[in-house]
mmCIF file of C-alpha atoms in Angstrom:
data_model
loop_
_atom_site.group_PDB
_atom_site.id
_atom_site.type_symbol
_atom_site.label_atom_id
_atom_site.label_comp_id
_atom_site.label_asym_id
_atom_site.label_seq_id
_atom_site.Cartn_x
_atom_site.Cartn_y
_atom_site.Cartn_z
ATOM 1 C CA MET A 1251 -19.305 6.118 -13.430
ATOM 2 C CA ARG A 1252 -18.644 3.220 -15.794
ATOM 3 C CA THR A 1253 -15.764 1.143 -17.044
ATOM 4 C CA GLN A 1254 -14.606 2.474 -20.384
ATOM 5 C CA SER A 1255 -12.307 -0.296 -21.658
ATOM 6 C CA GLN A 1256 -11.499 -3.931 -21.067
ATOM 7 C CA SER A 1257 -7.991 -5.106 -20.351
ATOM 8 C CA ASN A 1258 -7.003 -8.558 -21.708
ATOM 9 C CA SER A 1259 -3.451 -8.470 -20.494
ATOM 10 C CA PRO A 1260 -2.057 -11.577 -18.742
ATOM 11 C CA MET A 1261 -2.882 -12.107 -15.111
ATOM 12 C CA PHE A 1262 -1.109 -14.882 -13.157
ATOM 13 C CA PRO A 1263 -0.531 -16.051 -9.579
ATOM 14 C CA LEU A 1264 2.884 -15.478 -7.997
ATOM 15 C CA GLY A 1265 3.869 -18.917 -6.842
ATOM 16 C CA THR A 1266 1.201 -21.321 -5.476
ATOM 17 C CA SER A 1267 -1.275 -20.894 -2.678
ATOM 18 C CA GLU A 1268 0.453 -23.628 -0.631
ATOM 19 C CA LEU A 1269 3.448 -21.231 -0.126
ATOM 20 C CA PHE A 1270 1.436 -18.728 1.856
ATOM 21 C CA GLY A 1271 0.128 -19.582 5.326
ATOM 22 C CA ASP A 1272 -1.631 -16.269 6.047
ATOM 23 C CA THR A 1273 -2.730 -12.942 4.717
ATOM 24 C CA ILE A 1274 -0.324 -11.161 2.395
ATOM 25 C CA SER A 1275 0.458 -7.682 3.720
ATOM 26 C CA GLY A 1276 2.694 -6.283 0.965
ATOM 27 C CA ILE A 1277 4.085 -6.773 -2.621
ATOM 28 C CA ASP A 1278 6.884 -4.768 -4.240
ATOM 29 C CA GLY A 1279 9.516 -5.349 -6.854
ATOM 30 C CA TYR A 1280 12.284 -4.282 -9.189
ATOM 31 C CA LYS A 1281 12.481 -4.093 -12.982
ATOM 32 C CA MET A 1282 15.764 -5.842 -13.920
ATOM 33 C CA GLN A 1283 17.645 -6.393 -17.139
ATOM 34 C CA ASN A 1284 16.403 -9.968 -17.707
ATOM 35 C CA GLY A 1285 13.059 -9.867 -15.845
ATOM 36 C CA PHE A 1286 11.589 -8.727 -12.564
ATOM 37 C CA LEU A 1287 12.402 -9.351 -8.911
ATOM 38 C CA VAL A 1288 9.124 -9.386 -6.926
ATOM 39 C CA ALA A 1289 8.814 -9.895 -3.176
ATOM 40 C CA THR A 1290 5.864 -10.554 -0.881
ATOM 41 C CA ALA A 1291 5.388 -10.058 2.858
ATOM 42 C CA SER A 1292 2.867 -12.095 4.887
ATOM 43 C CA TRP A 1293 1.345 -12.491 8.248
ATOM 44 C CA ASP A 1294 2.806 -16.014 8.190
ATOM 45 C CA LYS A 1295 6.101 -14.241 9.305
ATOM 46 C CA THR A 1296 7.833 -14.796 5.890
ATOM 47 C CA CYS A 1297 9.031 -12.599 3.034
ATOM 48 C CA LYS A 1298 9.421 -14.454 -0.227
ATOM 49 C CA ALA A 1299 11.184 -13.263 -3.411
ATOM 50 C CA PHE A 1300 10.452 -14.478 -6.952
ATOM 51 C CA PHE A 1301 12.238 -13.897 -10.253
ATOM 52 C CA VAL A 1302 9.674 -13.400 -13.062
ATOM 53 C CA THR A 1303 10.675 -13.565 -16.651
ATOM 54 C CA SER A 1304 7.208 -14.391 -18.063
ATOM 55 C CA PRO A 1305 3.734 -15.478 -16.773
ATOM 56 C CA THR A 1306 4.844 -19.077 -17.167
ATOM 57 C CA ASN A 1307 8.434 -18.700 -15.856
ATOM 58 C CA ILE A 1308 8.472 -17.786 -12.210
ATOM 59 C CA GLN A 1309 11.238 -19.004 -9.928
ATOM 60 C CA GLY A 1310 11.660 -18.758 -6.178
ATOM 61 C CA ALA A 1311 14.703 -16.584 -5.337
ATOM 62 C CA SER A 1312 14.936 -16.139 -1.629
ATOM 63 C CA GLN A 1313 12.952 -16.354 1.679
ATOM 64 C CA VAL A 1314 13.470 -14.999 5.178
ATOM 65 C CA THR A 1315 11.448 -15.541 8.324
ATOM 66 C CA ALA A 1316 10.763 -12.980 11.048
ATOM 67 C CA THR A 1317 9.813 -13.664 14.666
ATOM 68 C CA THR A 1318 6.353 -11.999 14.385
ATOM 69 C CA PRO A 1319 3.919 -11.424 11.529
ATOM 70 C CA ILE A 1320 5.243 -9.076 8.791
ATOM 71 C CA THR A 1321 2.893 -6.135 8.327
ATOM 72 C CA CYS A 1322 4.512 -3.981 5.573
ATOM 73 C CA LEU A 1323 7.175 -4.112 2.812
ATOM 74 C CA THR A 1324 9.113 -1.695 0.633
ATOM 75 C CA LYS A 1325 11.845 -2.056 -1.988
ATOM 76 C CA MET A 1326 15.049 -0.137 -1.405
ATOM 77 C CA GLN A 1327 17.865 -0.493 -3.984
ATOM 78 C CA ASN A 1328 20.404 -3.072 -5.232
ATOM 79 C CA ASN A 1329 17.924 -5.995 -4.635
ATOM 80 C CA LEU A 1330 17.306 -4.967 -1.042
ATOM 81 C CA PHE A 1331 13.973 -4.864 0.655
ATOM 82 C CA ALA A 1332 12.891 -3.671 4.067
ATOM 83 C CA TYR A 1333 9.914 -4.727 6.183
ATOM 84 C CA GLY A 1334 8.222 -4.010 9.479
ATOM 85 C CA THR A 1335 6.665 -6.485 11.866
ATOM 86 C CA ALA A 1336 3.781 -6.771 14.251
ATOM 87 C CA GLY A 1337 6.369 -6.916 17.134
ATOM 88 C CA GLY A 1338 7.841 -3.543 16.070
ATOM 89 C CA ALA A 1339 11.017 -4.743 14.397
ATOM 90 C CA VAL A 1340 12.347 -3.036 11.250
ATOM 91 C CA GLU A 1341 14.629 -5.274 9.174
ATOM 92 C CA VAL A 1342 16.535 -5.037 5.901
ATOM 93 C CA TRP A 1343 16.573 -8.075 3.666
ATOM 94 C CA SER A 1344 19.187 -8.895 1.100
ATOM 95 C CA VAL A 1345 17.675 -11.216 -1.578
ATOM 96 C CA GLU A 1346 21.136 -11.951 -3.066
ATOM 97 C CA LYS A 1347 22.606 -13.053 0.227
ATOM 98 C CA ASN A 1348 19.368 -14.320 1.609
ATOM 99 C CA GLN A 1349 20.085 -12.557 4.899
ATOM 100 C CA LYS A 1350 18.234 -10.130 7.095
ATOM 101 C CA GLN A 1351 19.422 -7.483 9.570
ATOM 102 C CA GLN A 1352 17.432 -5.593 12.157
ATOM 103 C CA VAL A 1353 18.040 -1.804 11.912
ATOM 104 C CA SER A 1354 15.525 -0.352 14.377
ATOM 105 C CA GLN A 1355 12.752 -1.192 16.857
ATOM 106 C CA HIS A 1356 9.335 0.309 17.584
ATOM 107 C CA GLN A 1357 7.412 -0.523 20.732
ATOM 108 C CA SER A 1358 4.350 -1.750 18.836
ATOM 109 C CA CYS A 1359 3.242 -2.852 15.390
ATOM 110 C CA VAL A 1360 4.906 -1.164 12.367
ATOM 111 C CA THR A 1361 2.135 0.030 10.109
ATOM 112 C CA SER A 1362 4.040 1.547 7.164
ATOM 113 C CA ILE A 1363 7.588 1.608 5.817
ATOM 114 C CA LYS A 1364 9.190 3.615 3.047
ATOM 115 C CA PHE A 1365 12.754 4.120 1.744
ATOM 116 C CA ILE A 1366 14.152 7.565 1.259
ATOM 117 C CA ALA A 1367 16.914 7.118 -1.293
ATOM 118 C CA PRO A 1368 18.550 10.584 -1.117
ATOM 119 C CA LEU A 1369 18.941 10.199 2.689
ATOM 120 C CA GLY A 1370 19.780 6.455 2.649
ATOM 121 C CA ALA A 1371 17.141 6.080 5.321
ATOM 122 C CA LEU A 1372 13.977 4.211 6.222
ATOM 123 C CA ILE A 1373 10.932 6.007 7.570
ATOM 124 C CA THR A 1374 8.460 3.892 9.565
ATOM 125 C CA SER A 1375 5.156 4.479 11.366
ATOM 126 C CA SER A 1376 3.786 2.525 14.283
ATOM 127 C CA LEU A 1377 0.843 2.007 16.585
ATOM 128 C CA ASP A 1378 3.168 3.097 19.389
ATOM 129 C CA GLY A 1379 2.479 6.754 18.372
ATOM 130 C CA THR A 1380 5.765 7.456 16.690
ATOM 131 C CA ILE A 1381 7.253 7.938 13.252
ATOM 132 C CA MET A 1382 10.911 6.908 13.061
ATOM 133 C CA LEU A 1383 13.681 7.876 10.648
ATOM 134 C CA THR A 1384 16.548 5.306 10.545
ATOM 135 C CA GLU A 1385 19.769 6.306 8.752
ATOM 136 C CA LEU A 1386 21.175 3.108 7.421
ATOM 137 C CA ASN A 1387 24.835 4.119 7.130
ATOM 138 C CA SER A 1388 25.148 5.431 10.713
ATOM 139 C CA GLY A 1389 22.480 3.234 12.290
ATOM 140 C CA LYS A 1390 21.004 6.272 14.037
ATOM 141 C CA SER A 1391 17.315 6.192 14.622
ATOM 142 C CA THR A 1392 15.259 9.378 15.355
ATOM 143 C CA LYS A 1393 11.736 9.102 16.759
ATOM 144 C CA MET A 1394 9.076 11.791 16.176
ATOM 145 C CA PRO A 1395 6.187 11.439 18.638
ATOM 146 C CA VAL A 1396 2.817 12.123 17.181
ATOM 147 C CA ALA A 1397 -0.666 12.505 18.667
ATOM 148 C CA GLY A 1398 -1.736 8.895 18.808
ATOM 149 C CA PRO A 1399 -1.204 5.640 16.888
ATOM 150 C CA VAL A 1400 -0.325 5.921 13.199
ATOM 151 C CA VAL A 1401 -2.355 3.513 11.092
ATOM 152 C CA ALA A 1402 -1.290 4.772 7.670
ATOM 153 C CA MET A 1403 1.677 6.784 6.304
ATOM 154 C CA ASP A 1404 3.255 7.639 2.920
ATOM 155 C CA GLN A 1405 6.491 9.310 2.010
ATOM 156 C CA PHE A 1406 7.588 11.056 -1.245
ATOM 157 C CA GLU A 1407 10.755 13.006 -1.483
ATOM 158 C CA GLU A 1408 10.763 15.552 1.355
ATOM 159 C CA LEU A 1409 7.081 15.142 2.327
ATOM 160 C CA THR A 1410 5.632 12.680 4.744
ATOM 161 C CA THR A 1411 1.920 12.300 5.208
ATOM 162 C CA TYR A 1412 0.287 10.193 7.954
ATOM 163 C CA SER A 1413 -2.947 9.781 9.824
ATOM 164 C CA THR A 1414 -3.623 9.799 13.566
ATOM 165 C CA PRO A 1415 -7.133 9.501 15.110
ATOM 166 C CA GLY A 1416 -9.175 12.361 13.769
ATOM 167 C CA ARG A 1417 -6.345 14.016 11.747
ATOM 168 C CA ILE A 1418 -4.428 13.973 8.484
ATOM 169 C CA GLU A 1419 -0.929 15.422 8.861
ATOM 170 C CA VAL A 1420 1.809 16.451 6.425
ATOM 171 C CA PHE A 1421 5.425 16.918 7.510
ATOM 172 C CA ASN A 1422 8.504 18.218 5.627
ATOM 173 C CA ILE A 1423 11.247 15.857 6.773
ATOM 174 C CA GLN A 1424 14.097 17.861 5.302
ATOM 175 C CA ALA A 1425 12.982 21.124 6.839
ATOM 176 C CA GLY A 1426 11.904 19.456 10.012
ATOM 177 C CA LYS A 1427 8.572 21.223 10.244
ATOM 178 C CA PRO A 1428 4.863 20.434 9.963
ATOM 179 C CA MET A 1429 3.145 21.429 6.708
ATOM 180 C CA THR A 1430 -0.458 20.450 7.475
ATOM 181 C CA GLU A 1431 -1.877 23.975 7.812
ATOM 182 C CA THR A 1432 -0.043 25.215 4.786
ATOM 183 C CA LEU A 1433 -0.795 22.364 2.394
ATOM 184 C CA VAL A 1434 -4.009 20.767 3.668
ATOM 185 C CA GLY A 1435 -5.708 23.459 5.734
ATOM 186 C CA GLY A 1436 -7.243 23.197 9.154
ATOM 187 C CA SER A 1437 -10.751 22.023 8.108
ATOM 188 C CA GLN A 1438 -9.598 19.420 5.608
ATOM 189 C CA SER A 1439 -7.082 17.910 8.050
ATOM 190 C CA LYS A 1440 -9.812 17.018 10.533
ATOM 191 C CA ILE A 1441 -11.486 13.715 9.738
ATOM 192 C CA ASN A 1442 -14.162 11.522 11.259
ATOM 193 C CA VAL A 1443 -13.180 8.192 9.809
ATOM 194 C CA SER A 1444 -10.479 5.569 10.492
ATOM 195 C CA VAL A 1445 -7.919 5.954 7.751
ATOM 196 C CA GLN A 1446 -6.846 2.597 6.246
ATOM 197 C CA SER A 1447 -4.542 3.768 3.454
ATOM 198 C CA MET A 1448 -3.018 6.907 1.954
ATOM 199 C CA LYS A 1449 -0.838 7.969 -0.963
ATOM 200 C CA MET A 1450 0.832 11.084 -2.106
ATOM 201 C CA PHE A 1451 0.349 12.369 -5.696
ATOM 202 C CA PRO A 1452 3.490 11.541 -7.707
ATOM 203 C CA ASP A 1453 3.924 15.284 -8.332
ATOM 204 C CA LYS A 1454 3.542 16.111 -4.632
ATOM 205 C CA ALA A 1455 0.537 18.276 -5.403
ATOM 206 C CA GLY A 1456 -1.780 16.434 -3.097
ATOM 207 C CA LEU A 1457 -2.796 13.118 -1.436
ATOM 208 C CA VAL A 1458 -5.539 10.555 -1.428
ATOM 209 C CA TYR A 1459 -6.639 8.678 1.729
ATOM 210 C CA GLY A 1460 -9.123 5.849 2.077
ATOM 211 C CA GLY A 1461 -11.242 5.108 5.194
ATOM 212 C CA ASN A 1462 -13.142 2.290 6.750
ATOM 213 C CA ASP A 1463 -16.291 3.949 5.350
ATOM 214 C CA GLY A 1464 -15.464 2.903 1.734
ATOM 215 C CA ARG A 1465 -14.717 6.436 0.580
ATOM 216 C CA ALA A 1466 -11.600 7.834 -1.040
ATOM 217 C CA ASN A 1467 -10.791 11.404 -0.186
ATOM 218 C CA VAL A 1468 -8.734 13.570 -2.736
ATOM 219 C CA ILE A 1469 -6.957 16.518 -1.245
ATOM 220 C CA ASN A 1470 -5.227 18.969 -3.630
ATOM 221 C CA PHE A 1471 -2.579 21.144 -1.946
ATOM 222 C CA THR A 1472 -2.784 23.967 -4.511
ATOM 223 C CA ASN A 1473 -6.513 24.135 -5.129
ATOM 224 C CA ARG A 1474 -9.069 23.297 -2.439
ATOM 225 C CA SER A 1475 -12.131 23.969 -4.565
ATOM 226 C CA ASN A 1476 -14.613 21.138 -4.957
ATOM 227 C CA GLN A 1477 -13.380 20.478 -8.455
ATOM 228 C CA TYR A 1478 -9.943 19.374 -7.177
ATOM 229 C CA THR A 1479 -10.592 18.447 -3.472
ATOM 230 C CA TYR A 1480 -13.414 15.959 -3.056
ATOM 231 C CA ALA A 1481 -14.535 12.585 -1.673
ATOM 232 C CA PHE A 1482 -16.322 9.752 -3.451
ATOM 233 C CA LYS A 1483 -17.560 6.237 -2.882
ATOM 234 C CA ALA A 1484 -14.731 3.899 -3.822
ATOM 235 C CA GLN A 1485 -15.400 0.463 -2.336
ATOM 236 C CA HIS A 1486 -19.089 -0.397 -1.992
ATOM 237 C CA LYS A 1487 -21.706 -2.959 -3.132
ATOM 238 C CA ARG A 1488 -25.324 -2.039 -3.670
ATOM 239 C CA ILE A 1489 -27.546 -4.724 -2.276
ATOM 240 C CA SER A 1490 -30.828 -3.189 -3.259
ATOM 241 C CA LYS A 1491 -32.310 0.106 -4.161
ATOM 242 C CA ASP A 1492 -32.233 1.234 -0.599
ATOM 243 C CA VAL A 1493 -29.251 -0.712 0.779
ATOM 244 C CA CYS A 1494 -25.575 -0.180 0.004
ATOM 245 C CA ASN A 1495 -22.732 -1.807 1.948
ATOM 246 C CA TYR A 1496 -19.381 0.051 2.250
ATOM 247 C CA PHE A 1497 -16.008 -1.643 2.775
ATOM 248 C CA PRO A 1498 -12.640 -0.436 4.018
ATOM 249 C CA VAL A 1499 -10.200 0.979 1.399
ATOM 250 C CA ASN A 1500 -7.181 -1.164 2.084
ATOM 251 C CA SER A 1501 -4.781 0.137 -0.573
ATOM 252 C CA ILE A 1502 -4.189 3.203 -2.748
ATOM 253 C CA SER A 1503 -1.598 3.352 -5.501
ATOM 254 C CA PHE A 1504 -0.820 5.811 -8.351
ATOM 255 C CA PHE A 1505 0.108 4.692 -11.879
ATOM 256 C CA ASN A 1506 0.802 8.277 -12.850
ATOM 257 C CA LYS A 1507 -0.076 11.720 -11.435
ATOM 258 C CA ASP A 1508 -3.737 11.347 -12.549
ATOM 259 C CA VAL A 1509 -4.600 7.682 -12.546
ATOM 260 C CA PHE A 1510 -4.712 5.708 -9.253
ATOM 261 C CA LEU A 1511 -6.276 2.630 -7.870
ATOM 262 C CA THR A 1512 -8.258 1.874 -4.719
ATOM 263 C CA ALA A 1513 -8.706 -1.757 -3.487
ATOM 264 C CA GLY A 1514 -10.697 -3.005 -0.647
ATOM 265 C CA SER A 1515 -12.590 -5.506 1.455
ATOM 266 C CA ASP A 1516 -15.330 -5.750 -1.091
ATOM 267 C CA GLY A 1517 -12.970 -7.781 -3.263
ATOM 268 C CA THR A 1518 -12.480 -5.242 -5.993
ATOM 269 C CA ILE A 1519 -9.755 -3.031 -7.447
ATOM 270 C CA ASN A 1520 -11.057 0.157 -8.961
ATOM 271 C CA ILE A 1521 -8.843 2.359 -11.143
ATOM 272 C CA TRP A 1522 -9.797 6.033 -11.270
ATOM 273 C CA ASP A 1523 -8.861 9.231 -13.064
ATOM 274 C CA ARG A 1524 -8.794 11.910 -10.379
ATOM 275 C CA VAL A 1525 -8.926 14.799 -12.854
ATOM 276 C CA LYS A 1526 -11.841 13.508 -14.915
ATOM 277 C CA LYS A 1527 -13.463 12.032 -11.748
ATOM 278 C CA SER A 1528 -14.174 8.842 -13.671
ATOM 279 C CA LEU A 1529 -13.842 5.093 -13.212
ATOM 280 C CA VAL A 1530 -11.238 3.809 -15.712
ATOM 281 C CA ASN A 1531 -11.433 0.063 -14.953
ATOM 282 C CA SER A 1532 -12.464 -2.439 -12.310
ATOM 283 C CA LEU A 1533 -11.124 -5.938 -11.378
ATOM 284 C CA GLY A 1534 -12.740 -8.470 -9.076
ATOM 285 C CA SER A 1535 -11.100 -10.913 -6.770
ATOM 286 C CA PRO A 1536 -10.352 -14.312 -8.345
ATOM 287 C CA VAL A 1537 -11.422 -15.919 -5.069
ATOM 288 C CA GLN A 1538 -15.130 -15.439 -4.256
ATOM 289 C CA GLY A 1539 -15.676 -13.735 -0.936
ATOM 290 C CA ALA A 1540 -12.002 -12.784 -0.544
ATOM 291 C CA SER A 1541 -10.832 -9.285 0.175
ATOM 292 C CA ILE A 1542 -8.081 -7.458 -1.699
ATOM 293 C CA THR A 1543 -5.632 -7.041 1.165
ATOM 294 C CA THR A 1544 -2.998 -5.113 -0.696
ATOM 295 C CA ALA A 1545 -2.597 -3.676 -4.206
ATOM 296 C CA ASP A 1546 0.104 -1.578 -5.941
ATOM 297 C CA PHE A 1547 1.563 -0.661 -9.254
ATOM 298 C CA ILE A 1548 5.093 -2.040 -9.123
ATOM 299 C CA CYS A 1549 8.276 -2.523 -11.177
ATOM 300 C CA ASP A 1550 7.975 0.920 -12.697
ATOM 301 C CA GLY A 1551 4.374 0.335 -13.614
ATOM 302 C CA ALA A 1552 4.923 -2.945 -15.453
ATOM 303 C CA PHE A 1553 2.567 -4.814 -13.097
ATOM 304 C CA LEU A 1554 -0.520 -4.336 -11.030
ATOM 305 C CA ALA A 1555 0.366 -6.526 -8.052
ATOM 306 C CA TYR A 1556 -2.330 -7.517 -5.621
ATOM 307 C CA SER A 1557 -3.246 -10.188 -3.079
ATOM 308 C CA VAL A 1558 -6.464 -11.884 -2.152
ATOM 309 C CA GLY A 1559 -7.033 -13.020 1.316
ATOM 310 C CA TYR A 1560 -8.670 -12.167 4.630
ATOM 311 C CA ASP A 1561 -8.529 -8.879 6.462
ATOM 312 C CA TRP A 1562 -10.887 -9.603 9.438
ATOM 313 C CA VAL A 1563 -13.566 -7.228 8.154
ATOM 314 C CA LYS A 1564 -16.148 -9.997 8.694
ATOM 315 C CA GLY A 1565 -14.841 -11.180 12.031
ATOM 316 C CA VAL A 1566 -13.705 -14.679 12.886
ATOM 317 C CA GLU A 1567 -16.658 -16.257 11.102
ATOM 318 C CA GLY A 1568 -15.363 -14.870 7.773
ATOM 319 C CA THR A 1569 -11.952 -16.442 7.888
ATOM 320 C CA LEU A 1570 -10.829 -17.988 4.612
ATOM 321 C CA PRO A 1571 -9.011 -21.294 4.217
ATOM 322 C CA PRO A 1572 -5.215 -20.861 4.121
ATOM 323 C CA GLN A 1573 -5.064 -22.051 0.458
ATOM 324 C CA GLN A 1574 -7.042 -18.956 -0.584
ATOM 325 C CA GLN A 1575 -4.260 -16.478 0.411
ATOM 326 C CA LEU A 1576 -2.583 -15.668 -2.977
ATOM 327 C CA PRO A 1577 -0.645 -12.901 -4.616
ATOM 328 C CA VAL A 1578 -1.376 -12.079 -8.219
ATOM 329 C CA LEU A 1579 0.382 -10.063 -10.942
ATOM 330 C CA LYS A 1580 -1.485 -8.452 -13.893
ATOM 331 C CA VAL A 1581 0.499 -7.005 -16.743
ATOM 332 C CA VAL A 1582 -0.378 -3.320 -17.170
ATOM 333 C CA ASP A 1583 -1.626 -2.493 -20.638
ATOM 334 C CA GLU A 1584 -3.128 0.676 -22.052
ATOM 335 C CA PRO A 1585 -6.828 -0.455 -21.729
ATOM 336 C CA LEU A 1586 -6.213 -1.049 -18.031
ATOM 337 C CA ILE A 1587 -5.182 2.496 -17.156
ATOM 338 C CA LYS A 1588 -6.311 4.753 -19.997
ATOM 339 C CA SER A 1589 -9.453 6.810 -19.378
#
C-alpha cells in the first residue's frame, strides 16, 4: 500500500507543552458558531478546554482537576464533557461554569466513556469487569457484569461493542440483549490478542478493533467473506528484510463510513479506506521516538486531533521528558482523507 496524496493543511499544537504534565489520554470537541471548543484529558489529572478560532488564535477556556489520572474523555452537549479516571470516578464537566460533578463510580480504572444523547446517559467500561449505564436526569446507574476486565469499548446508537480477554462482544442496549452471535459470529468473536482500541462503523454495519500485535481487524456484520471481513498490518516498522517490529494500535477513528485512521506506539497515524483496502495517507509524530497516545476526527470532521507522548510500550527506560507531551490539531482537507 502507498500514500496517494499529500496534505498541506495547517497543523498546530493545542497550547504549549508546559501545560501538560503527563500523557494525554483523550481529545474531543465541538464545532461552534465562532470557532471550536476543544478539550483534552491527561494522566496529569487535569482536563483543559481551549477555544480555537484559527491556528494562531487559541485561548484557554477552562480547566478542572480530578483526584486521580484521567483516562478517557467524551463530549456530550451544550459545552459539557464527561471523563473517567484511573480511580473509577465518572464525572461531568461544564466548561462554561468551570465545574465538575461526579455522577457514578466504578471499582477500578475507567477505560472508555461515551454519551448516548437519545437516552441522556453515559456508558462506561472498566477494568472492574463491568459496563455501566448512568442516566443523568435520574442519577440511576445500572451495571452489567461481563466476563473479565474491559479494556476497550465503543457505543453508537443502540449498539455497544467491547472487548474482554479472548472475546469481542456486541450488545443492543435498547433491547437489552447480546448480539455477538448474530452480528459477529462465534468464530470471529474469539480473539488471541489484547485489544487496545475499537470503533463501530458510522453506519453500524461493522466494527474495527486494533490489538497489541499492530494489526487492525475489520469485521463486517452483513458480509463475513474475506473481501469485507479481514485483518491487516496497521502499525509496524520494518527494520530489515527479515525483521519487522509491531506496535499497539492505540486509537481508531472514522472520518466517514469507509475512511478511518489507526494510530499507535510506532509514532504514526495511518488513514485507510476499508472498502478499497488501501492506505490513503500517513502522518508521523512531530516528536522523534514519541508514541501517538490518542487520535480522533473531531468537531464534525474539521480536525484530526492527536497527541504525542508516552504509553509505556518501551517500559520505564523509554519515558519521555514531560515537555514532550503535546496535543496537536490538523485541519482536515481533501488530500488527507480522499483515496
